[in-house]
CSV table of C-alpha atoms in Angstrom, one decimal:
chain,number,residue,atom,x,y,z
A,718,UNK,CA,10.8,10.0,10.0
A,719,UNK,CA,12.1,6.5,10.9
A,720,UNK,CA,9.2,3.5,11.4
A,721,UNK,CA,8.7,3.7,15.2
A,722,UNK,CA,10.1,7.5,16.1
A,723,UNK,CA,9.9,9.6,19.2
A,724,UNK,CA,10.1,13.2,17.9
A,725,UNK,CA,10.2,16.2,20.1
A,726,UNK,CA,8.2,18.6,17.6
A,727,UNK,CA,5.2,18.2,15.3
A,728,UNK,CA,3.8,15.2,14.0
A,729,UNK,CA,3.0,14.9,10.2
A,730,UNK,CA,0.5,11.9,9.2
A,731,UNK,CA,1.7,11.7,5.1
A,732,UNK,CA,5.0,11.1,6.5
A,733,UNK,CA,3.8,8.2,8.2
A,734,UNK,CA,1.5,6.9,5.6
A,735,UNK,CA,4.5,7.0,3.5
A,736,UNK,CA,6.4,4.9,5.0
A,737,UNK,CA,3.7,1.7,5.2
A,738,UNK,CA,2.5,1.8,1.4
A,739,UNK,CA,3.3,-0.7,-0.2
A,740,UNK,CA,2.5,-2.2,-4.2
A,741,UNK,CA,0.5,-4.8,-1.5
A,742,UNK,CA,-1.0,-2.4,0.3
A,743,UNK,CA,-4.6,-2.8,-0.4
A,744,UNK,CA,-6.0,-0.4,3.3
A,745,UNK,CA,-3.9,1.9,5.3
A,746,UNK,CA,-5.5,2.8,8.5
A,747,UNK,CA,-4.5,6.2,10.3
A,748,UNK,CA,-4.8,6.5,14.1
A,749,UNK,CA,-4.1,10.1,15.3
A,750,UNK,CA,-3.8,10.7,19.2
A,751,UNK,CA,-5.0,14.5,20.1
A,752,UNK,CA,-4.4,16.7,23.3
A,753,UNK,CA,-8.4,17.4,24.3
A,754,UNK,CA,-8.9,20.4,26.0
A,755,UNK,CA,-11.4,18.8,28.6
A,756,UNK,CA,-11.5,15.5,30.4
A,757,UNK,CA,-14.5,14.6,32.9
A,758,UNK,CA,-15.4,18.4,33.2
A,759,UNK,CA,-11.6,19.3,33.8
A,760,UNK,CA,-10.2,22.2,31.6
A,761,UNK,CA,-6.8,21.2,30.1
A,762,UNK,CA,-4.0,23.7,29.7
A,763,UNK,CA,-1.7,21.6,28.1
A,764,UNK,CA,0.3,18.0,28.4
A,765,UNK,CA,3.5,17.6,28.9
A,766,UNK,CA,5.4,14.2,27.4
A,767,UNK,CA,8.3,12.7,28.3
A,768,UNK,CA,10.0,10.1,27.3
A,769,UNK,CA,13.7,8.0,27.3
A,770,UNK,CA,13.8,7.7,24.2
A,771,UNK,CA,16.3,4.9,22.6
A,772,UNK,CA,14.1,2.5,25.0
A,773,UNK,CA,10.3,4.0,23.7
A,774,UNK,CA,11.6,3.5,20.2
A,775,UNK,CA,12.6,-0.4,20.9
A,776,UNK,CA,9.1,-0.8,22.4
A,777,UNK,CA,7.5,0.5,19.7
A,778,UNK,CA,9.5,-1.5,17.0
A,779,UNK,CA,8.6,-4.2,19.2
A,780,UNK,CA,4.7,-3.8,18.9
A,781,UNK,CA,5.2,-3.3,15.3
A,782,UNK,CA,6.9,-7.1,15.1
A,783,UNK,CA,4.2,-8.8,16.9
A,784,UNK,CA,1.6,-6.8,14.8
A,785,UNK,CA,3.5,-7.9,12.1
A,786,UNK,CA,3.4,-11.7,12.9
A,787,UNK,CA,-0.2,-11.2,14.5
A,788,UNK,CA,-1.3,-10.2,10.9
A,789,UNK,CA,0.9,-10.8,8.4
A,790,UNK,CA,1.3,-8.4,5.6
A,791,UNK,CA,0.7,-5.5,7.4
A,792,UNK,CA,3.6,-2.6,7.7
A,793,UNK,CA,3.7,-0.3,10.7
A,794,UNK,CA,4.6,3.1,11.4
A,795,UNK,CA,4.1,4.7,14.8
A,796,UNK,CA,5.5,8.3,16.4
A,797,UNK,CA,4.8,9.8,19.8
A,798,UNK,CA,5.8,13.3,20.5
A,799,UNK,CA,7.5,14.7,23.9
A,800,UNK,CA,8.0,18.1,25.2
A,801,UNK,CA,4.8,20.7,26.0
A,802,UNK,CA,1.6,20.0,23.7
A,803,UNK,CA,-1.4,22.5,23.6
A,804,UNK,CA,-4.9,21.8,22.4
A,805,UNK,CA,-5.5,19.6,19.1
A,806,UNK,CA,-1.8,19.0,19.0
A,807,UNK,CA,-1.1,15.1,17.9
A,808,UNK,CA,0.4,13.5,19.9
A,809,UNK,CA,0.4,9.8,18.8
A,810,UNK,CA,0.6,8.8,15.3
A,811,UNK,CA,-0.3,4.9,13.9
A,812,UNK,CA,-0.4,3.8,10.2
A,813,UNK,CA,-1.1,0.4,9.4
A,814,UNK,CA,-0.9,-1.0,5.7
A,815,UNK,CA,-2.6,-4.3,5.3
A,816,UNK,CA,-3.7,-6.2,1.9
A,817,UNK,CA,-7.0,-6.1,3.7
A,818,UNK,CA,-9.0,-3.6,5.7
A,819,UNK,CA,-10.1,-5.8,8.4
A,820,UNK,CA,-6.6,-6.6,9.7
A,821,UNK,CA,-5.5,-2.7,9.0
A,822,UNK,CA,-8.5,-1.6,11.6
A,823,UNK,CA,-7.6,-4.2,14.4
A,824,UNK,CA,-3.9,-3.8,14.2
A,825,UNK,CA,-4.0,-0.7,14.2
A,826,UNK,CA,-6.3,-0.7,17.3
A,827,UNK,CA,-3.9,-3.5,18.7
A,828,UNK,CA,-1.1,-0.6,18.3
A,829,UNK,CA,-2.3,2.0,20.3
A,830,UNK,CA,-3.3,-0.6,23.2
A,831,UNK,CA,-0.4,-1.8,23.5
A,832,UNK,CA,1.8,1.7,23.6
A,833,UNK,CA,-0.4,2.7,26.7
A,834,UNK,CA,0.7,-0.9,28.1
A,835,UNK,CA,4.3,-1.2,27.9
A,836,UNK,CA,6.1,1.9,26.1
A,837,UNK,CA,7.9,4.0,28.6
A,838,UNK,CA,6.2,7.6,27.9
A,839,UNK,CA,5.3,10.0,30.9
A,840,UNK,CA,2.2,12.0,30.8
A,841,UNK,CA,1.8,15.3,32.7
A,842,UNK,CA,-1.6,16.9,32.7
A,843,UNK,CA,-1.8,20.4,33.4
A,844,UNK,CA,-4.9,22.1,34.5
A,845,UNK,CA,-6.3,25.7,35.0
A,846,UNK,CA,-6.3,25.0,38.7
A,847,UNK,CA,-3.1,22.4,39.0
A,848,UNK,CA,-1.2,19.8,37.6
A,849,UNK,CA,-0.5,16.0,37.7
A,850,UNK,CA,1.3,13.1,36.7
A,851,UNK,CA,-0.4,10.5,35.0
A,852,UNK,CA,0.6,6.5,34.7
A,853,UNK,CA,-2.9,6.0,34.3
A,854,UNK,CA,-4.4,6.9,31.2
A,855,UNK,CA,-7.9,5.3,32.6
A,856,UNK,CA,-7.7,7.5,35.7
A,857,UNK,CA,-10.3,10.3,35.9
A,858,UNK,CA,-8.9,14.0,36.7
A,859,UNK,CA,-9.7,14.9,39.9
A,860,UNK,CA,-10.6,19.0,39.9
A,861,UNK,CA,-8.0,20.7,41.5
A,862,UNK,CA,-5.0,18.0,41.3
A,863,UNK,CA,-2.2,17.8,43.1
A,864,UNK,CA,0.6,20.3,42.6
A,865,UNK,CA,4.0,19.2,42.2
């Protein structure tokens, strides 16, 4: 696994623990983002991610700079998975080493934030009774969504 990685199968947390500890490393905080099967009384199928990748990567190496100059110390690992996802499947992973707990928590926090803001990764929802794109990750299902 490299630092900031889109991978197209599963996602293994040690791996990126692994790559933030540090002799300095006093906290390591672990964010783990997990396909739920229901969202606002919608039943989920399945997700489906994509992603161009090379550019994802960059903005994900770019969140971990300004974490790391936001709170220094810290080392960051982040992957996001693309292709079909079921149930309980991760699809995010975060780990944030700090000398400090406090600065772990928030960066870590900071980290998934800003991967919904700016890093170029397509959600599609797909339901028992249809399917849709979503850009908004805010946006409540609607039963029944659009087919496309």
């Amino acid at each position: 696994m490299k630092r900031y990685e889109i991978v197209d199968g599963p996602i293994y947390i040690q791996n990126a623990i692994d790559l933030v500890l540090h002799p300095g490393a006093g906290a390591i905080t672990t964010f783990t983002g997990h396909v739920r099967e229901w969202t606002h009384g919608v039943r989920t199928l399945y997700l489906a991610y994509e992603a161009y990748a090379p550019m994802a990567e960059r903005k994900l190496a770019q969140i971990g700079a300004e974490i790391e100059e936001k709170w220094p110390g810290t080392r960051v690992a982040m992957a996001h998975r693309i292709g079909e996802l079921h149930i309980s499947d991760i699809a995010v992973v975060i780990a944030v080493s700090s000398p400090h707990r406090k600065a772990a928590y928030e960066a870590n926090e900071y980290a998934i934030e800003r991967i919904k803001e700016m890093v170029p990764i397509w959600k599609k929802e797909i339901w028992e009774d249809g399917e849709e794109w979503i850009g908004n990750q805010r946006k409540k299902p609607e039963r029944g969504g659009s087919a496309e």
